Amino acid sequence: MTIAFHDVFFAYENFGATHQNSPRYQLRALNFQIASNEFVAIVGRSGSGKSTLLQMFNGLLPPARGQVLFNAENIHAKSFQLAALRRRIGLVFQFPEAQLFAATVREDIAFAPTQQKLSADQINQRTRHALAQVGMHESFLDRDPLTLSEGEKRRVAFAGILAMQPDMLVLDEPTASLDARGVIEVKTLLRQWHRSGKTIVMISHDADLVFELAQRVLVLHEGAIIFDDAPAELWNEQEKARALCARAGLAMPRVARM
């Protein structure tokens, strides 16, 4: 499985109307490819285009120019099935727990499999398996999600995505607003998912998290990729690397500082 961006530009001004003036591109000339079982982090200043880019992975936002390809197929071609793609690429927003809506954990996790028209046995199996994947006991299934801790809510929201059995997880700030224990729990989950064979793409401002988990880092600056390599190449003692980090507003991980 591969997803590739070929000379992709994006501008919000392109939506809903013909534009007389040249659009202001939020993303410019993006060219990269992500293969199966990679762990890629996307970093950069606020407003650099990271969250916009994430919504292009499963076709929520179409490019103004260029192509997004899944297994060499243009995902915005008329013949392409976007619904099938969205089952294979699970998009997790910054505060996924805000999307919990059902009366019980069971109903929340089962929502996506139910929409896939699976049998009751399949839905039950996927629900229990997804809950186990996020390290929660079946006793949580009949709990009201609103009574859970913030870390537990986040894990239930992750389970709702995992119940679709996606090949790729695309996460926007997965440790945002969590306490130290919650961050450790999410780190553990990310490692486990990657080891199980899933491809992971993650936005994060947490330099320690990126340095510890990611195999590859894309640095976005003003809508363009200015770095694409291993974390150790980004955070090192060389003057060029330090200048790039300063330009993109990137903090130094504690391990690198030491």
mmCIF file of C-alpha atoms in Angstrom:
data_model
loop_
_atom_site.group_PDB
_atom_site.id
_atom_site.type_symbol
_atom_site.label_atom_id
_atom_site.label_comp_id
_atom_site.label_asym_id
_atom_site.label_seq_id
_atom_site.Cartn_x
_atom_site.Cartn_y
_atom_site.Cartn_z
ATOM 1 C CA MET A 1 0.000 0.000 0.000
ATOM 2 C CA THR A 2 1.345 3.425 -0.948
ATOM 3 C CA ILE A 3 -0.027 6.941 -0.914
ATOM 4 C CA ALA A 4 1.720 9.569 -3.002
ATOM 5 C CA PHE A 5 1.385 13.334 -3.459
ATOM 6 C CA HIS A 6 2.447 14.484 -6.924
ATOM 7 C CA ASP A 7 2.952 18.263 -7.294
ATOM 8 C CA VAL A 8 -0.007 18.986 -5.005
ATOM 9 C CA PHE A 9 -1.250 22.538 -4.401
ATOM 10 C CA PHE A 10 -4.212 23.475 -2.208
ATOM 11 C CA ALA A 11 -6.113 26.729 -1.637
ATOM 12 C CA TYR A 12 -9.290 27.173 0.424
ATOM 13 C CA GLU A 13 -10.334 29.965 -1.939
ATOM 14 C CA ASN A 14 -10.987 27.315 -4.608
ATOM 15 C CA PHE A 15 -14.089 26.057 -2.806
ATOM 16 C CA GLY A 16 -17.612 26.924 -3.868
ATOM 17 C CA ALA A 17 -16.978 29.707 -6.347
ATOM 18 C CA THR A 18 -14.979 30.728 -9.355
ATOM 19 C CA HIS A 19 -12.099 32.883 -8.225
ATOM 20 C CA GLN A 20 -11.119 35.911 -10.265
ATOM 21 C CA ASN A 21 -7.857 36.482 -8.463
ATOM 22 C CA SER A 22 -4.976 34.031 -8.197
ATOM 23 C CA PRO A 23 -5.574 31.750 -5.179
ATOM 24 C CA ARG A 24 -3.432 31.945 -2.077
ATOM 25 C CA TYR A 25 -2.030 28.444 -1.735
ATOM 26 C CA GLN A 26 -1.965 26.897 1.758
ATOM 27 C CA LEU A 27 0.036 23.967 0.324
ATOM 28 C CA ARG A 28 2.521 24.274 -2.525
ATOM 29 C CA ALA A 29 4.274 21.761 -4.791
ATOM 30 C CA LEU A 30 4.104 18.792 -2.413
ATOM 31 C CA ASN A 31 5.928 15.701 -3.686
ATOM 32 C CA PHE A 32 6.339 12.689 -1.411
ATOM 33 C CA GLN A 33 5.315 9.059 -1.035
ATOM 34 C CA ILE A 34 4.509 6.964 2.036
ATOM 35 C CA ALA A 35 4.779 3.180 1.873
ATOM 36 C CA SER A 36 3.288 0.377 3.978
ATOM 37 C CA ASN A 37 4.349 0.190 7.632
ATOM 38 C CA GLU A 38 6.173 3.530 7.649
ATOM 39 C CA PHE A 39 5.880 5.808 10.692
ATOM 40 C CA VAL A 40 5.977 9.393 9.430
ATOM 41 C CA ALA A 41 5.676 12.574 11.490
ATOM 42 C CA ILE A 42 4.640 15.914 9.999
ATOM 43 C CA VAL A 43 5.923 18.929 11.928
ATOM 44 C CA GLY A 44 6.046 22.705 11.530
ATOM 45 C CA ARG A 45 4.743 25.966 12.930
ATOM 46 C CA SER A 46 1.040 26.520 13.565
ATOM 47 C CA GLY A 47 -0.494 27.625 10.267
ATOM 48 C CA SER A 48 2.086 25.858 8.122
ATOM 49 C CA GLY A 49 -0.586 23.618 6.539
ATOM 50 C CA LYS A 50 -0.232 20.408 8.573
ATOM 51 C CA SER A 51 -3.910 19.850 9.441
ATOM 52 C CA THR A 52 -4.950 20.774 5.899
ATOM 53 C CA LEU A 53 -2.519 18.187 4.535
ATOM 54 C CA LEU A 54 -3.915 15.473 6.813
ATOM 55 C CA GLN A 55 -7.416 15.968 5.404
ATOM 56 C CA MET A 56 -6.091 15.292 1.914
ATOM 57 C CA PHE A 57 -4.927 11.763 2.753
ATOM 58 C CA ASN A 58 -8.434 10.303 2.530
ATOM 59 C CA GLY A 59 -9.932 12.803 0.114
ATOM 60 C CA LEU A 60 -11.772 15.152 2.484
ATOM 61 C CA LEU A 61 -10.025 18.042 0.730
ATOM 62 C CA PRO A 62 -9.211 17.840 -3.008
ATOM 63 C CA PRO A 63 -6.081 19.481 -4.440
ATOM 64 C CA ALA A 64 -6.341 22.628 -6.530
ATOM 65 C CA ARG A 65 -3.541 21.217 -8.691
ATOM 66 C CA GLY A 66 -1.675 17.929 -8.771
ATOM 67 C CA GLN A 67 -2.776 14.438 -7.739
ATOM 68 C CA VAL A 68 -3.095 12.339 -4.607
ATOM 69 C CA LEU A 69 -2.535 8.684 -5.545
ATOM 70 C CA PHE A 70 -3.459 5.562 -3.574
ATOM 71 C CA ASN A 71 -1.733 2.494 -4.989
ATOM 72 C CA ALA A 72 -1.058 4.564 -8.137
ATOM 73 C CA GLU A 73 -4.751 5.512 -8.584
ATOM 74 C CA ASN A 74 -5.927 9.122 -8.482
ATOM 75 C CA ILE A 75 -8.274 9.267 -5.482
ATOM 76 C CA HIS A 76 -10.286 12.099 -7.072
ATOM 77 C CA ALA A 77 -10.911 10.331 -10.361
ATOM 78 C CA LYS A 78 -14.621 9.744 -11.043
ATOM 79 C CA SER A 79 -14.154 5.974 -11.029
ATOM 80 C CA PHE A 80 -12.342 5.909 -7.657
ATOM 81 C CA GLN A 81 -14.305 4.763 -4.583
ATOM 82 C CA LEU A 82 -13.534 7.292 -1.831
ATOM 83 C CA ALA A 83 -15.745 5.465 0.661
ATOM 84 C CA ALA A 84 -13.557 2.366 0.363
ATOM 85 C CA LEU A 85 -10.421 4.495 0.801
ATOM 86 C CA ARG A 86 -11.803 6.011 4.014
ATOM 87 C CA ARG A 87 -12.203 2.538 5.464
ATOM 88 C CA ARG A 88 -8.521 1.850 4.757
ATOM 89 C CA ILE A 89 -7.198 5.212 5.977
ATOM 90 C CA GLY A 90 -8.452 6.115 9.445
ATOM 91 C CA LEU A 91 -8.327 9.872 10.066
ATOM 92 C CA VAL A 92 -8.164 10.859 13.747
ATOM 93 C CA PHE A 93 -8.700 14.560 14.510
ATOM 94 C CA GLN A 94 -6.919 16.471 17.281
ATOM 95 C CA PHE A 95 -9.599 15.896 19.923
ATOM 96 C CA PRO A 96 -11.332 12.688 18.769
ATOM 97 C CA GLU A 97 -13.087 12.302 22.120
ATOM 98 C CA ALA A 98 -15.180 15.366 21.215
ATOM 99 C CA GLN A 99 -16.801 13.162 18.552
ATOM 100 C CA LEU A 100 -18.101 10.605 21.064
ATOM 101 C CA PHE A 101 -21.882 10.767 20.875
ATOM 102 C CA ALA A 102 -23.486 7.433 21.841
ATOM 103 C CA ALA A 103 -24.938 6.396 25.194
ATOM 104 C CA THR A 104 -22.396 3.595 25.644
ATOM 105 C CA VAL A 105 -18.824 2.804 24.659
ATOM 106 C CA ARG A 106 -20.133 -0.232 22.778
ATOM 107 C CA GLU A 107 -22.399 1.880 20.542
ATOM 108 C CA ASP A 108 -19.671 4.415 19.839
ATOM 109 C CA ILE A 109 -17.112 1.835 18.734
ATOM 110 C CA ALA A 110 -19.714 -0.139 16.770
ATOM 111 C CA PHE A 111 -20.874 2.878 14.747
ATOM 112 C CA ALA A 112 -18.450 2.477 11.809
ATOM 113 C CA PRO A 113 -18.844 -1.322 11.461
ATOM 114 C CA THR A 114 -22.629 -0.837 11.558
ATOM 115 C CA GLN A 115 -22.379 1.638 8.655
ATOM 116 C CA GLN A 116 -20.420 -1.017 6.750
ATOM 117 C CA LYS A 117 -23.516 -3.272 6.889
ATOM 118 C CA LEU A 118 -21.708 -6.077 8.733
ATOM 119 C CA SER A 119 -23.529 -8.840 10.565
ATOM 120 C CA ALA A 120 -24.283 -8.511 14.273
ATOM 121 C CA ASP A 121 -21.612 -11.126 15.074
ATOM 122 C CA GLN A 122 -18.996 -9.282 12.983
ATOM 123 C CA ILE A 123 -19.876 -5.961 14.597
ATOM 124 C CA ASN A 124 -19.593 -7.464 18.069
ATOM 125 C CA GLN A 125 -16.271 -9.104 17.234
ATOM 126 C CA ARG A 126 -14.797 -5.905 15.787
ATOM 127 C CA THR A 127 -16.031 -3.842 18.737
ATOM 128 C CA ARG A 128 -14.441 -6.124 21.322
ATOM 129 C CA HIS A 129 -11.226 -6.488 19.329
ATOM 130 C CA ALA A 130 -10.877 -2.716 18.870
ATOM 131 C CA LEU A 131 -11.401 -2.116 22.590
ATOM 132 C CA ALA A 132 -8.726 -4.713 23.372
ATOM 133 C CA GLN A 133 -6.367 -3.029 20.882
ATOM 134 C CA VAL A 134 -6.475 0.179 22.929
ATOM 135 C CA GLY A 135 -5.836 -1.727 26.156
ATOM 136 C CA MET A 136 -9.311 -1.469 27.700
ATOM 137 C CA HIS A 137 -11.291 -4.254 29.405
ATOM 138 C CA GLU A 138 -14.687 -5.372 28.109
ATOM 139 C CA SER A 139 -16.245 -4.020 31.315
ATOM 140 C CA PHE A 140 -16.028 -0.578 29.677
ATOM 141 C CA LEU A 141 -18.409 -1.557 26.875
ATOM 142 C CA ASP A 142 -21.568 -0.591 28.747
ATOM 143 C CA ARG A 143 -20.126 2.558 30.330
ATOM 144 C CA ASP A 144 -21.257 6.046 29.332
ATOM 145 C CA PRO A 145 -18.298 7.631 27.460
ATOM 146 C CA LEU A 146 -18.887 10.938 29.257
ATOM 147 C CA THR A 147 -18.043 9.295 32.612
ATOM 148 C CA LEU A 148 -14.552 8.271 31.456
ATOM 149 C CA SER A 149 -11.256 10.050 32.066
ATOM 150 C CA GLU A 150 -9.794 12.138 29.240
ATOM 151 C CA GLY A 151 -7.253 9.410 28.451
ATOM 152 C CA GLU A 152 -9.977 6.751 28.404
ATOM 153 C CA LYS A 153 -12.153 8.879 26.125
ATOM 154 C CA ARG A 154 -9.239 9.279 23.736
ATOM 155 C CA ARG A 155 -8.686 5.516 23.667
ATOM 156 C CA VAL A 156 -12.381 4.831 23.009
ATOM 157 C CA ALA A 157 -12.259 7.314 20.124
ATOM 158 C CA PHE A 158 -9.189 5.508 18.745
ATOM 159 C CA ALA A 159 -11.060 2.200 19.094
ATOM 160 C CA GLY A 160 -13.891 3.598 16.973
ATOM 161 C CA ILE A 161 -11.396 4.175 14.154
ATOM 162 C CA LEU A 162 -9.678 0.806 14.634
ATOM 163 C CA ALA A 163 -13.042 -0.964 14.367
ATOM 164 C CA MET A 164 -12.974 -0.074 10.652
ATOM 165 C CA GLN A 165 -9.755 -2.135 10.449
ATOM 166 C CA PRO A 166 -7.793 0.529 8.518
ATOM 167 C CA ASP A 167 -4.344 -0.105 7.031
ATOM 168 C CA MET A 168 -3.183 3.458 7.746
ATOM 169 C CA LEU A 169 -3.810 5.738 10.721
ATOM 170 C CA VAL A 170 -3.501 9.490 10.197
ATOM 171 C CA LEU A 171 -3.488 11.340 13.527
ATOM 172 C CA ASP A 172 -3.569 15.050 14.334
ATOM 173 C CA GLU A 173 -1.763 15.765 17.655
ATOM 174 C CA PRO A 174 -2.635 12.403 19.295
ATOM 175 C CA THR A 175 -1.259 13.450 22.715
ATOM 176 C CA ALA A 176 -2.822 16.959 22.811
ATOM 177 C CA SER A 177 -4.090 18.000 26.277
ATOM 178 C CA LEU A 178 -3.285 14.642 27.881
ATOM 179 C CA ASP A 179 -1.496 14.362 31.222
ATOM 180 C CA ALA A 180 1.810 12.490 31.545
ATOM 181 C CA ARG A 181 0.068 9.150 32.056
ATOM 182 C CA GLY A 182 -2.149 9.699 29.026
ATOM 183 C CA VAL A 183 0.871 10.543 26.861
ATOM 184 C CA ILE A 184 2.600 7.317 27.920
ATOM 185 C CA GLU A 185 -0.552 5.325 27.101
ATOM 186 C CA VAL A 186 -0.796 6.858 23.618
ATOM 187 C CA LYS A 187 2.916 6.252 22.961
ATOM 188 C CA THR A 188 2.413 2.594 23.856
ATOM 189 C CA LEU A 189 -0.579 2.329 21.504
ATOM 190 C CA LEU A 190 1.289 3.953 18.631
ATOM 191 C CA ARG A 191 4.201 1.542 19.032
ATOM 192 C CA GLN A 192 1.861 -1.454 19.154
ATOM 193 C CA TRP A 193 -0.079 -0.361 16.061
ATOM 194 C CA HIS A 194 3.106 0.197 14.097
ATOM 195 C CA ARG A 195 4.529 -3.173 15.125
ATOM 196 C CA SER A 196 1.265 -4.814 14.041
ATOM 197 C CA GLY A 197 1.947 -3.599 10.498
ATOM 198 C CA LYS A 198 -0.072 -0.394 10.310
ATOM 199 C CA THR A 199 1.220 2.685 8.513
ATOM 200 C CA ILE A 200 1.135 5.734 10.788
ATOM 201 C CA VAL A 201 1.193 9.396 9.815
ATOM 202 C CA MET A 202 1.185 11.795 12.753
ATOM 203 C CA ILE A 203 1.138 15.545 13.265
ATOM 204 C CA SER A 204 2.765 16.556 16.534
ATOM 205 C CA HIS A 205 4.317 19.581 18.202
ATOM 206 C CA ASP A 206 5.907 17.197 20.738
ATOM 207 C CA ALA A 207 9.530 16.938 19.580
ATOM 208 C CA ASP A 208 10.227 14.173 22.112
ATOM 209 C CA LEU A 209 7.343 12.067 20.780
ATOM 210 C CA VAL A 210 8.479 12.535 17.180
ATOM 211 C CA PHE A 211 12.128 11.798 17.934
ATOM 212 C CA GLU A 212 11.209 8.692 19.927
ATOM 213 C CA LEU A 213 8.681 7.106 17.548
ATOM 214 C CA ALA A 214 8.950 8.386 13.977
ATOM 215 C CA GLN A 215 11.162 6.807 11.321
ATOM 216 C CA ARG A 216 10.836 9.838 9.055
ATOM 217 C CA VAL A 217 9.974 13.515 9.474
ATOM 218 C CA LEU A 218 8.398 15.912 6.985
ATOM 219 C CA VAL A 219 8.870 19.566 7.913
ATOM 220 C CA LEU A 220 6.222 21.932 6.515
ATOM 221 C CA HIS A 221 7.031 25.628 6.311
ATOM 222 C CA GLU A 222 4.614 28.086 4.724
ATOM 223 C CA GLY A 223 2.885 25.239 2.885
ATOM 224 C CA ALA A 224 6.010 23.637 1.402
ATOM 225 C CA ILE A 225 8.109 20.670 2.498
ATOM 226 C CA ILE A 226 11.582 21.883 3.430
ATOM 227 C CA PHE A 227 12.864 18.620 4.974
ATOM 228 C CA ASP A 228 12.150 14.907 4.465
ATOM 229 C CA ASP A 229 14.496 12.532 6.298
ATOM 230 C CA ALA A 230 15.120 10.676 9.558
ATOM 231 C CA PRO A 231 14.678 12.528 12.907
ATOM 232 C CA ALA A 232 18.371 12.136 13.701
ATOM 233 C CA GLU A 233 19.211 14.125 10.557
ATOM 234 C CA LEU A 234 16.850 16.932 11.555
ATOM 235 C CA TRP A 235 17.943 17.276 15.155
ATOM 236 C CA ASN A 236 21.718 17.188 15.168
ATOM 237 C CA GLU A 237 24.587 19.510 15.935
ATOM 238 C CA GLN A 238 25.223 20.645 12.387
ATOM 239 C CA GLU A 239 24.705 24.342 11.722
ATOM 240 C CA LYS A 240 22.502 23.665 8.672
ATOM 241 C CA ALA A 241 20.128 21.467 10.703
ATOM 242 C CA ARG A 242 19.936 24.015 13.518
ATOM 243 C CA ALA A 243 19.134 26.785 11.045
ATOM 244 C CA LEU A 244 16.341 24.695 9.500
ATOM 245 C CA CYS A 245 14.813 23.982 12.940
ATOM 246 C CA ALA A 246 14.935 27.671 13.812
ATOM 247 C CA ARG A 247 13.298 28.587 10.498
ATOM 248 C CA ALA A 248 10.470 26.098 11.074
ATOM 249 C CA GLY A 249 10.085 26.925 14.772
ATOM 250 C CA LEU A 250 10.962 23.405 15.941
ATOM 251 C CA ALA A 251 11.983 22.683 19.517
ATOM 252 C CA MET A 252 14.947 20.420 20.272
ATOM 253 C CA PRO A 253 14.026 17.007 21.752
ATOM 254 C CA ARG A 254 15.390 16.374 25.243
ATOM 255 C CA VAL A 255 17.436 13.410 24.035
ATOM 256 C CA ALA A 256 19.103 15.524 21.355
ATOM 257 C CA ARG A 257 19.800 18.328 23.873
ATOM 258 C CA MET A 258 21.459 15.851 26.209
#
